XYZ file of C-alpha atoms in Angstrom:
680
model
C 54.079 9.893 -9.453
C 52.036 11.431 -5.987
C 50.082 13.317 -8.630
C 49.400 10.296 -11.103
C 48.140 8.749 -7.998
C 46.143 11.308 -6.858
C 44.167 11.284 -10.699
C 44.173 7.422 -10.264
C 42.238 7.879 -7.189
C 39.931 10.760 -8.536
C 39.268 8.253 -11.369
C 38.328 5.453 -9.166
C 35.951 7.529 -7.360
C 33.758 8.693 -10.320
C 33.928 5.484 -11.950
C 33.101 3.085 -8.672
C 31.264 5.287 -6.664
C 28.045 3.107 -5.820
C 30.769 1.318 -3.183
C 31.369 4.552 -1.551
C 28.968 4.791 1.181
C 29.220 1.023 1.343
C 30.400 -0.853 4.806
C 31.706 -4.108 5.116
C 29.056 -5.380 6.438
C 26.796 -3.477 4.085
C 28.103 -4.820 0.692
C 27.544 -8.448 1.968
C 23.714 -7.632 2.107
C 21.284 -9.460 -0.175
C 21.027 -7.198 -2.946
C 17.557 -7.809 -4.137
C 14.467 -5.288 -5.613
C 11.943 -5.403 -4.459
C 12.681 -6.394 -1.222
C 10.277 -9.989 -0.700
C 7.501 -9.519 1.930
C 9.328 -12.614 3.990
C 12.876 -13.425 4.390
C 14.344 -16.306 6.390
C 18.144 -16.773 6.020
C 19.880 -20.428 6.311
C 22.779 -21.707 6.765
C 25.329 -22.337 4.087
C 24.450 -21.733 0.216
C 23.558 -23.701 -2.820
C 26.675 -23.749 -5.086
C 26.802 -23.523 -8.800
C 28.234 -25.758 -11.433
C 27.792 -26.669 -14.584
C 25.056 -29.916 -13.842
C 22.879 -27.002 -12.634
C 19.721 -28.416 -14.209
C 16.159 -27.022 -14.022
C 12.536 -28.878 -13.949
C 9.035 -27.909 -13.937
C 5.901 -29.322 -13.200
C 3.999 -31.109 -15.791
C 1.308 -28.777 -16.043
C 3.641 -25.587 -16.404
C 2.747 -23.388 -19.107
C 4.742 -22.731 -22.167
C 5.062 -19.689 -20.910
C 6.681 -20.595 -17.809
C 8.800 -22.981 -19.493
C 10.127 -19.726 -21.620
C 10.777 -18.001 -18.314
C 12.928 -20.603 -16.605
C 15.233 -21.257 -20.022
C 15.762 -17.236 -20.196
C 16.546 -17.805 -16.349
C 19.149 -20.393 -17.204
C 20.781 -18.573 -19.681
C 20.769 -15.158 -17.848
C 22.477 -17.389 -14.844
C 25.210 -18.994 -17.326
C 25.366 -15.778 -18.975
C 26.581 -13.578 -15.060
C 28.755 -16.883 -14.341
C 30.096 -18.204 -17.559
C 29.046 -21.519 -16.486
C 28.722 -23.902 -19.516
C 25.103 -25.436 -18.735
C 24.168 -28.047 -20.657
C 20.403 -27.636 -20.389
C 19.251 -26.121 -23.754
C 15.772 -25.395 -23.077
C 13.523 -25.795 -19.903
C 10.736 -28.261 -21.064
C 7.692 -29.992 -19.087
C 8.582 -33.787 -17.960
C 12.356 -33.820 -17.873
C 15.061 -33.998 -15.569
C 12.032 -33.773 -12.803
C 13.744 -36.394 -10.334
C 17.452 -35.038 -10.371
C 16.799 -31.285 -11.131
C 19.253 -28.602 -8.800
C 15.958 -26.087 -9.386
C 12.656 -27.601 -9.167
C 9.748 -25.414 -9.935
C 5.999 -26.294 -9.085
C 2.794 -24.559 -10.178
C -0.584 -25.351 -9.483
C -2.138 -23.642 -12.731
C -1.371 -21.132 -15.425
C -2.235 -17.722 -14.266
C -4.649 -15.732 -16.252
C -3.194 -12.005 -17.428
C -5.995 -9.746 -15.194
C -6.013 -7.808 -12.246
C -5.823 -9.621 -8.775
C -4.338 -12.495 -10.252
C -2.301 -14.830 -7.766
C 1.273 -13.421 -7.865
C 2.896 -14.898 -5.157
C 5.737 -17.587 -4.480
C 7.502 -19.228 -2.299
C 11.292 -19.944 -2.682
C 13.705 -22.174 -1.354
C 17.333 -22.199 -1.168
C 19.343 -24.873 0.520
C 22.881 -26.517 0.435
C 21.038 -29.343 -1.926
C 18.953 -27.858 -3.672
C 15.824 -25.177 -4.730
C 12.111 -25.176 -4.740
C 10.232 -22.545 -6.472
C 6.552 -23.137 -5.918
C 3.593 -20.804 -6.811
C -0.056 -20.881 -7.148
C 0.322 -19.763 -10.631
C 2.945 -19.489 -13.403
C 2.826 -15.742 -12.720
C 4.076 -16.207 -9.120
C 6.669 -18.610 -10.579
C 7.984 -15.785 -13.085
C 8.502 -13.008 -9.837
C 10.559 -16.111 -8.482
C 13.110 -16.730 -11.261
C 13.380 -13.098 -11.079
C 13.875 -13.303 -7.295
C 16.339 -16.413 -7.822
C 18.426 -14.553 -11.185
C 19.367 -11.322 -8.429
C 20.253 -13.685 -5.902
C 23.089 -15.103 -7.580
C 26.095 -14.584 -5.647
C 30.111 -15.471 -5.790
C 33.293 -15.514 -3.662
C 37.042 -16.871 -4.160
C 35.558 -20.284 -4.612
C 32.502 -19.750 -7.529
C 29.064 -18.892 -7.427
C 26.509 -19.409 -5.710
C 23.215 -18.914 -3.865
C 22.716 -18.147 -0.488
C 20.546 -20.993 1.474
C 17.416 -18.743 2.607
C 13.810 -19.172 2.207
C 11.554 -16.556 0.870
C 7.415 -16.186 0.889
C 6.888 -12.942 -1.567
C 3.515 -11.398 -2.810
C 2.791 -7.979 -3.866
C 1.293 -5.260 -1.884
C -0.618 -3.854 -4.974
C -2.581 -5.498 -8.085
C -1.604 -3.293 -10.396
C 1.910 -1.836 -10.551
C 2.371 -0.208 -13.810
C 4.954 1.827 -15.980
C 3.517 4.033 -18.671
C 5.777 5.314 -21.788
C 4.640 7.964 -24.153
C 5.215 6.518 -27.799
C 3.797 9.840 -29.453
C 5.624 13.225 -28.602
C 8.254 10.704 -29.542
C 7.864 7.985 -31.261
C 9.330 4.634 -29.543
C 10.085 1.765 -31.676
C 9.144 -1.903 -30.955
C 13.009 -3.035 -30.114
C 12.989 -0.125 -27.233
C 9.524 -1.005 -26.076
C 10.441 -5.103 -26.266
C 13.684 -3.829 -23.978
C 11.682 -2.340 -21.275
C 9.116 -4.636 -20.900
C 11.715 -7.238 -20.412
C 13.172 -4.753 -17.567
C 9.704 -4.123 -16.325
C 9.587 -7.852 -15.694
C 12.788 -8.174 -13.800
C 11.578 -6.002 -10.891
C 8.093 -7.721 -10.728
C 6.084 -4.336 -12.655
C 3.021 -6.319 -14.510
C 0.836 -3.284 -16.684
C 2.514 -1.542 -19.574
C 0.176 1.572 -20.344
C 0.706 2.712 -23.575
C 0.046 6.165 -24.624
C -0.675 6.199 -28.141
C -2.343 9.306 -29.638
C -1.385 12.725 -28.818
C -1.004 16.038 -30.225
C 2.150 15.258 -31.332
C 1.386 12.105 -33.426
C -1.245 8.820 -34.139
C 0.877 5.684 -33.453
C -1.539 2.854 -34.163
C -2.332 1.690 -37.281
C -6.209 1.333 -38.095
C -7.728 -0.016 -41.215
C -10.675 1.170 -40.114
C -9.608 4.655 -40.272
C -5.939 4.591 -42.405
C -6.035 8.254 -42.456
C -5.215 8.399 -38.253
C -2.024 7.287 -39.240
C -1.958 8.165 -42.894
C -2.074 11.954 -41.868
C -1.241 11.853 -38.485
C 1.697 10.074 -37.846
C 4.515 11.244 -40.116
C 5.007 7.438 -40.822
C 6.047 6.255 -37.807
C 3.226 4.022 -36.424
C 3.007 0.403 -34.698
C 1.406 -1.978 -37.573
C -1.544 -4.370 -36.182
C 0.875 -7.451 -36.736
C 3.533 -5.289 -34.633
C 1.068 -4.616 -31.897
C -0.350 -8.422 -31.732
C 3.632 -9.369 -31.512
C 4.339 -6.550 -28.381
C 1.104 -8.142 -26.540
C 2.048 -11.709 -26.756
C 6.064 -10.545 -25.739
C 4.524 -8.592 -22.462
C 2.201 -11.359 -21.662
C 4.624 -14.255 -21.812
C 6.485 -12.028 -19.290
C 3.404 -12.023 -16.843
C 2.492 -8.243 -18.588
C -0.672 -6.904 -19.065
C -0.811 -4.168 -21.885
C -3.055 -1.054 -21.282
C -3.674 1.532 -24.400
C -4.396 4.992 -24.271
C -6.366 6.874 -26.851
C -6.410 10.205 -25.509
C -9.559 12.291 -26.051
C -11.500 14.270 -26.062
C -8.505 16.972 -25.817
C -4.418 16.083 -26.739
C -6.216 15.162 -30.087
C -4.607 17.697 -32.944
C -3.322 14.327 -34.726
C -6.698 12.824 -35.021
C -7.853 15.470 -37.159
C -5.136 15.892 -39.703
C -7.099 13.191 -41.352
C -10.495 13.650 -39.759
C -10.945 17.412 -39.176
C -14.771 17.163 -39.208
C -15.012 15.706 -35.639
C -13.547 18.685 -34.513
C -14.924 21.480 -32.688
C -13.420 24.201 -34.884
C -12.616 23.844 -38.488
C -9.071 23.760 -38.601
C -7.602 22.554 -40.762
C -5.043 20.701 -38.836
C -1.546 19.015 -38.850
C 0.381 17.338 -36.094
C 2.227 19.864 -33.340
C 5.596 20.041 -33.146
C 5.584 21.882 -30.097
C 4.943 20.999 -26.664
C 2.255 21.791 -24.303
C -1.584 22.004 -24.006
C -3.457 22.977 -27.237
C -7.144 24.159 -28.255
C -8.131 21.019 -30.310
C -10.781 18.842 -29.449
C -13.274 16.830 -30.669
C -16.967 18.069 -30.874
C -19.160 15.775 -27.762
C -22.543 17.436 -29.645
C -21.888 15.978 -33.423
C -23.341 12.185 -33.448
C -20.904 11.647 -36.008
C -18.130 11.486 -33.477
C -19.910 8.480 -31.506
C -20.423 6.664 -34.909
C -16.474 6.832 -35.770
C -15.671 5.662 -31.944
C -18.066 2.935 -31.996
C -16.078 1.884 -35.454
C -13.208 2.908 -33.577
C -13.152 1.246 -30.180
C -14.792 -1.815 -31.963
C -11.453 -2.406 -34.231
C -8.957 -1.717 -31.009
C -10.980 -3.562 -29.009
C -10.294 -6.629 -31.491
C -6.299 -5.516 -31.218
C -6.378 -5.146 -27.566
C -7.559 -8.442 -25.707
C -6.711 -6.494 -21.953
C -10.229 -5.666 -20.126
C -9.299 -2.016 -19.682
C -8.720 0.583 -22.252
C -7.702 4.032 -20.838
C -9.235 7.542 -22.646
C -6.617 9.926 -21.293
C -9.135 12.789 -20.733
C -6.816 15.313 -19.394
C -5.962 19.189 -19.817
C -9.093 20.037 -22.527
C -8.895 23.383 -21.867
C -12.475 23.975 -23.356
C -11.490 26.887 -25.595
C -12.588 25.543 -28.858
C -16.316 24.535 -27.382
C -16.165 28.267 -25.734
C -16.226 29.446 -29.663
C -18.555 27.493 -31.062
C -21.986 28.724 -31.234
C -23.157 25.573 -31.741
C -21.738 23.722 -29.099
C -22.997 26.163 -26.521
C -26.231 25.997 -27.969
C -26.390 22.311 -27.273
C -25.261 22.870 -23.330
C -27.804 25.903 -22.839
C -30.616 23.175 -24.554
C -29.383 19.734 -22.350
C -28.699 22.051 -19.277
C -24.874 21.233 -19.560
C -23.458 23.900 -17.170
C -20.212 24.174 -17.919
C -16.718 22.745 -19.769
C -16.170 19.792 -16.921
C -20.091 18.955 -17.370
C -19.719 18.478 -21.064
C -16.849 16.117 -20.585
C -18.172 14.353 -18.390
C -21.128 13.692 -21.024
C -18.598 13.048 -23.432
C -17.202 10.296 -21.132
C -20.576 8.487 -20.434
C -21.238 8.144 -24.143
C -18.014 7.024 -24.840
C -18.022 4.831 -21.604
C -21.394 2.938 -23.416
C -19.142 2.076 -26.372
C -16.418 0.654 -24.721
C -18.875 -1.388 -22.663
C -20.508 -2.328 -26.049
C -17.203 -4.037 -26.294
C -16.243 -5.633 -23.104
C -14.379 -2.792 -22.495
C -13.549 -0.863 -18.740
C -12.870 2.401 -18.869
C -9.576 4.563 -17.448
C -9.136 8.138 -17.542
C -6.856 10.650 -16.030
C -8.230 12.716 -12.596
C -10.265 14.977 -14.589
C -12.852 12.251 -15.391
C -14.030 12.129 -11.937
C -17.372 13.778 -12.303
C -20.314 12.906 -9.912
C -22.187 11.844 -13.277
C -19.980 9.111 -14.201
C -20.600 6.004 -12.689
C -18.511 3.634 -10.452
C -17.139 1.396 -12.653
C -14.176 3.240 -14.046
C -10.772 3.712 -12.586
C -9.423 7.264 -11.676
C -5.839 7.561 -12.342
C -4.874 10.674 -10.067
C -1.995 12.937 -11.575
C -2.569 16.102 -10.205
C -2.628 15.114 -6.395
C -3.500 12.516 -3.507
C -6.730 14.740 -3.094
C -8.359 13.150 -6.290
C -7.006 10.279 -5.369
C -8.529 10.225 -1.761
C -11.932 11.466 -2.805
C -12.529 8.659 -5.501
C -11.746 6.145 -3.227
C -14.152 7.851 -0.747
C -16.834 8.088 -3.834
C -16.292 4.109 -4.200
C -14.530 4.717 -7.206
C -11.005 2.567 -7.791
C -8.042 4.451 -8.417
C -4.228 4.465 -9.166
C -1.577 6.997 -8.137
C 0.676 8.677 -10.599
C 1.181 11.725 -8.976
C 4.778 11.647 -7.619
C 5.815 8.761 -10.071
C 6.250 11.224 -13.277
C 9.620 10.019 -13.498
C 10.320 13.014 -16.465
C 10.410 15.500 -13.787
C 13.806 13.867 -13.203
C 13.435 13.973 -9.461
C 15.588 11.769 -7.083
C 14.917 8.446 -6.508
C 14.289 8.751 -3.414
C 11.617 11.167 -3.633
C 9.575 8.675 -5.818
C 10.664 5.985 -3.476
C 9.128 7.624 -0.421
C 5.995 8.557 -2.263
C 3.289 6.073 -1.726
C 0.168 5.240 -2.892
C -1.574 4.791 0.095
C 0.015 7.158 2.518
C -0.746 6.972 6.346
C -1.988 9.986 6.739
C -4.279 9.609 3.944
C -7.418 8.977 6.544
C -9.242 6.388 4.742
C -11.381 3.415 6.030
C -10.230 -0.216 5.664
C -13.030 -0.496 2.765
C -12.148 2.632 1.013
C -8.566 1.556 0.974
C -9.325 -1.320 -1.222
C -9.973 0.960 -3.969
C -6.557 1.675 -4.244
C -5.265 -0.453 -6.464
C -1.477 0.494 -6.950
C -0.166 3.137 -9.231
C 1.974 4.123 -12.433
C 5.246 5.486 -13.137
C 4.851 7.786 -15.749
C 7.634 8.530 -19.149
C 6.392 11.778 -20.956
C 8.133 11.975 -23.911
C 8.705 15.870 -24.647
C 12.438 15.303 -23.788
C 13.646 11.963 -24.666
C 14.612 10.557 -27.643
C 14.738 6.149 -28.156
C 18.544 6.868 -27.351
C 18.609 8.420 -23.622
C 14.580 7.441 -22.721
C 15.927 4.784 -20.817
C 18.129 6.507 -18.672
C 15.089 8.712 -17.448
C 13.331 5.587 -16.723
C 16.050 2.950 -15.302
C 16.879 2.116 -12.476
C 14.520 4.858 -10.717
C 11.694 2.679 -11.666
C 13.039 -0.060 -9.925
C 12.504 1.931 -6.908
C 9.180 2.735 -7.749
C 8.498 -1.011 -8.221
C 9.879 -2.077 -4.746
C 7.326 0.824 -3.372
C 4.422 -1.033 -5.218
C 5.271 -4.294 -4.118
C 7.169 -4.464 -1.127
C 5.751 -3.781 2.136
C 4.686 -0.389 3.235
C 7.176 -0.174 5.871
C 10.066 -0.586 3.273
C 11.522 2.423 3.370
C 15.082 2.789 4.331
C 16.732 5.176 1.838
C 20.265 4.306 2.419
C 19.380 0.486 1.690
C 17.430 1.460 -1.407
C 20.783 2.439 -2.614
C 22.877 0.492 -1.634
C 20.962 -1.872 -4.119
C 20.277 0.001 -6.273
C 23.647 -0.545 -8.479
C 23.094 -4.202 -8.069
C 19.301 -4.520 -9.614
C 20.993 -1.510 -12.682
C 23.105 -3.968 -13.589
C 20.973 -6.876 -13.691
C 18.490 -4.457 -16.075
C 21.303 -3.742 -18.193
C 21.842 -7.150 -18.434
C 18.104 -7.914 -19.469
C 18.801 -5.449 -22.369
C 17.856 -1.565 -20.807
C 19.919 0.750 -22.198
C 20.556 3.033 -19.596
C 24.000 2.536 -18.946
C 25.443 1.604 -22.347
C 24.125 4.683 -24.298
C 25.735 6.804 -22.661
C 28.620 6.403 -23.683
C 27.967 6.634 -27.517
C 26.503 9.760 -26.389
C 29.685 11.079 -24.900
C 31.403 9.924 -27.812
C 29.360 12.016 -29.929
C 29.818 15.066 -28.546
C 33.755 14.839 -27.999
C 34.883 11.518 -29.905
C 37.579 9.474 -28.570
C 39.429 12.430 -26.277
C 39.907 11.579 -22.491
C 36.637 11.804 -21.212
C 37.335 11.369 -17.560
C 36.773 15.163 -16.501
C 33.441 15.112 -18.362
C 32.559 11.878 -16.369
C 33.784 14.202 -13.241
C 31.255 16.630 -14.374
C 28.055 14.650 -14.868
C 28.553 12.470 -12.003
C 27.535 15.944 -10.016
C 25.150 17.532 -12.222
C 21.446 16.823 -12.933
C 18.824 18.501 -15.755
C 16.679 20.893 -14.139
C 13.427 19.554 -12.574
C 9.967 19.839 -13.891
C 9.521 21.271 -17.045
C 11.992 24.384 -16.668
C 14.148 23.455 -19.522
C 11.294 24.918 -21.605
C 11.905 28.389 -20.294
C 15.521 28.463 -20.164
C 16.714 29.770 -23.547
C 16.194 26.647 -25.749
C 12.655 26.318 -27.827
C 12.250 22.543 -28.009
C 10.390 20.496 -30.657
C 9.718 17.414 -31.566
C 12.562 17.580 -33.804
C 14.783 19.328 -31.735
C 18.760 17.312 -30.490
C 18.240 15.848 -27.848
C 22.268 14.874 -27.755
C 23.544 17.493 -24.831
C 25.160 17.223 -21.953
C 21.608 17.625 -20.033
C 20.889 14.675 -22.364
C 23.513 12.507 -20.985
C 23.231 13.773 -17.307
C 21.164 11.412 -14.901
C 18.261 12.608 -12.815
C 20.219 11.263 -10.075
C 23.739 12.011 -10.271
C 25.405 9.177 -8.184
C 28.762 10.877 -6.918
C 26.406 13.801 -5.643
C 24.652 11.650 -3.888
C 26.882 9.636 -2.147
C 29.025 12.564 -1.495
C 25.923 14.105 0.256
C 26.324 11.020 2.594
C 29.396 11.200 3.439
C 29.015 14.289 4.536
C 26.043 13.461 6.787
C 27.969 11.011 8.101
C 30.771 12.750 8.647
C 28.649 15.541 10.253
C 27.199 12.593 12.517
C 31.053 11.866 13.679
C 32.602 9.329 10.944
C 35.450 11.435 11.287
C 37.162 8.679 9.541
C 35.624 9.993 6.273
C 37.244 13.347 5.980
C 40.296 12.167 3.732
C 37.739 10.715 1.295
C 35.756 14.139 1.238
C 38.462 15.954 0.589
C 39.634 13.804 -2.060
C 36.078 14.550 -3.721
C 36.775 18.106 -3.134
C 40.159 18.688 -4.710
C 39.238 16.391 -7.701
C 36.185 18.613 -8.396
C 38.305 21.514 -7.810
C 40.690 20.376 -10.297
C 38.793 19.264 -12.577
C 37.957 22.813 -14.166
C 41.086 23.058 -15.591
C 41.358 19.550 -17.156
C 37.451 19.849 -18.630
C 38.484 23.491 -20.250
C 40.589 21.620 -22.674
C 37.675 19.688 -23.599
C 35.454 22.738 -23.937
C 37.999 24.460 -26.076
C 38.110 21.496 -28.559
C 34.070 20.707 -28.812
C 32.171 24.256 -29.196
C 28.635 21.792 -27.820
C 30.484 21.579 -24.196
C 30.651 25.397 -24.685
C 27.407 25.719 -22.617
C 28.538 24.165 -19.424
C 31.546 25.753 -18.796
C 29.701 27.517 -15.869
C 28.913 24.714 -13.923
C 32.490 23.057 -14.398
C 33.510 26.892 -12.779
C 30.878 26.640 -10.332
C 31.849 23.376 -9.271
C 35.332 23.931 -8.852
C 34.842 27.804 -6.933
C 32.587 25.558 -4.507
C 34.595 22.440 -3.950
C 37.626 24.849 -3.188
C 35.027 26.492 -0.157
C 34.108 22.909 1.187
C 37.747 22.046 1.298
C 38.471 25.526 3.599
C 35.049 24.352 5.492
C 36.931 20.973 5.995
C 40.225 22.472 7.465
C 38.386 24.553 9.888
C 36.381 21.397 10.970
C 39.739 19.591 11.064
C 41.307 22.433 13.178
C 38.443 23.041 15.471
C 38.663 26.631 14.404
C 35.386 28.883 14.164
C 35.167 31.048 11.131
C 33.631 33.914 10.962
C 30.181 34.793 10.200
C 30.881 37.144 7.326
C 33.251 34.570 5.503
C 30.151 31.680 6.107
C 27.800 34.530 4.963
C 30.298 35.255 1.828
C 30.523 31.237 1.151
C 26.619 31.089 1.430
C 26.327 33.534 -1.104
C 28.290 31.978 -3.634
C 26.588 28.515 -2.894
C 23.597 30.232 -3.950
C 25.391 31.788 -7.022
C 26.026 28.143 -7.644
C 22.581 26.963 -8.312
C 22.090 28.787 -11.423
C 21.374 26.209 -13.816
C 23.620 26.354 -17.042
C 22.822 24.291 -20.549
C 19.436 23.336 -18.475
C 21.687 21.342 -15.635
C 22.306 21.934 -12.192
C 24.878 20.941 -9.843
C 23.659 18.457 -7.550
C 26.347 18.582 -4.598
C 25.639 22.363 -3.096
C 23.640 21.310 -0.554
C 26.072 19.066 1.141
C 28.976 21.591 0.284
C 26.571 23.890 2.124
C 26.084 21.855 5.281
C 30.403 21.961 5.530
C 30.235 25.569 5.252
C 27.789 26.248 7.961
C 29.335 23.195 10.041
C 32.941 25.530 10.258
C 30.677 28.335 11.357
C 29.914 25.979 14.674
């Protein structure tokens, strides 16, 4: 019985680790994300029952009515309450409504539109007021997140929230080229974006590995450059409307002059080298690039951007502009002669010439240009937006020179860094040393989901819930940066994201079943709780040669970038070493669970060859957990471990840092702290 009870405790720790670090007081705190600008708590609560009714002002838009109706259904789904109201319509139930939504006007899907709102919850009723319906949409998301419960039922706490975003541009970029992302993936992530108040969907639509938008003017773009995986124009229009109904603008990106192999599969005459061309299957920076000295190039883009400008109503058009290595320009004698004749000194200046010609075309069709920071050049006019991916230096330089700018450096969620890493990265860091006027040029930022190593099945787990914390960084005040409190609230918002359709939690189960069938998965879950994919792009150099059709179904593809159990264990160790000795039993239980997991997981590995590559991680986890248990014994007994003993243990920790199966243990630093403490 004692052994079975112990195993049950291990399983509880694995499955419900998000409660591990919470105090009784902390668990009662409001779990809203992003945190509002100003919150005043009141007395009592509003009790939800089946008489709950929503009304909107007579000038409410269809967008607001739809959003209010979706919120009504989500609250009903959370509570199981049978609300009688089927759909929220203007002019209905205004007198006796439980929630009254009042707006002044319909907002425009554009930069710097008013997105503020005021939400007041009192025992007698709820009011949501906003200048625009966009603000009301944000207020509804806050309201849904506030739904709470006690033994008597469901409730909303009495409070008043006055809220508005810190930055106007709060984006998520999804690369639909390296791995194609179907319409349903795009839509569910738009819903998730709305839930955390992001307002720009940046859609990466052309790449060496595929061109993804139907062009009726140039049908060979998808005919030869997409493998048949692309969005029809009707699908594009549907997604744009879907996004705008949720207060989100859609900014398309067509990456030029580099990252352009797929363009040349159908139109090789526009390239700087003769070809032939076909879509790339591997990843990296490739040589093919548009010929900026060929007038046919600009005739092509004039017709292309005319068509795309009519398809995408947003005022911005992203031209990429990144990672052009210039090799094909150097090899082309005609291009080199052109550069000499026109006093163009280098490839950067030639690309600036190309960008200016493209800007003229975009301006002709009433579009504003955005590009990655490589497009920053003294010859470029100030009416473009620079998106910084290489560092804060280019962001600062852009603002100082009078260019509007966005930050993506530090928000590359495909690099598999922790949520805290992204959360503490600010579009306007305090040490940036910009004047108040220069700071106004920083519009905000974007999380970027590049798609070399994700499929539609696991991409949500790379975006969410970490991007919810990034969304808070874009929305909330700069001084909102309590990492522990962010992690306290993150499980709640993760469930909200699942509720609106994100598959970051649901798909893990099916991916595990693919690997091991219906065998007991608890040992694999235990290991998954403390391993993470290797960081940055090191997967490409660790024994596997990835391409566009490689399987993304292994343990590393199931592991998440911010392992909950490892992180929560680390918090517990920090608190224990800071004096909370009552955590000793819980820490020891974790360590014992990890030590014993090796034998259980070996049974699965022997039956499922695909798991063989993670056996070294399992072995290391067991060995290092044993070292941690020994350290805890020394600390508890106030015995100082010898330096030789400490040195040997630390060498084993270093050995355990070696990845296996492109994954790595994430709990080693916490165990290392225990070992070092045992020697003090």
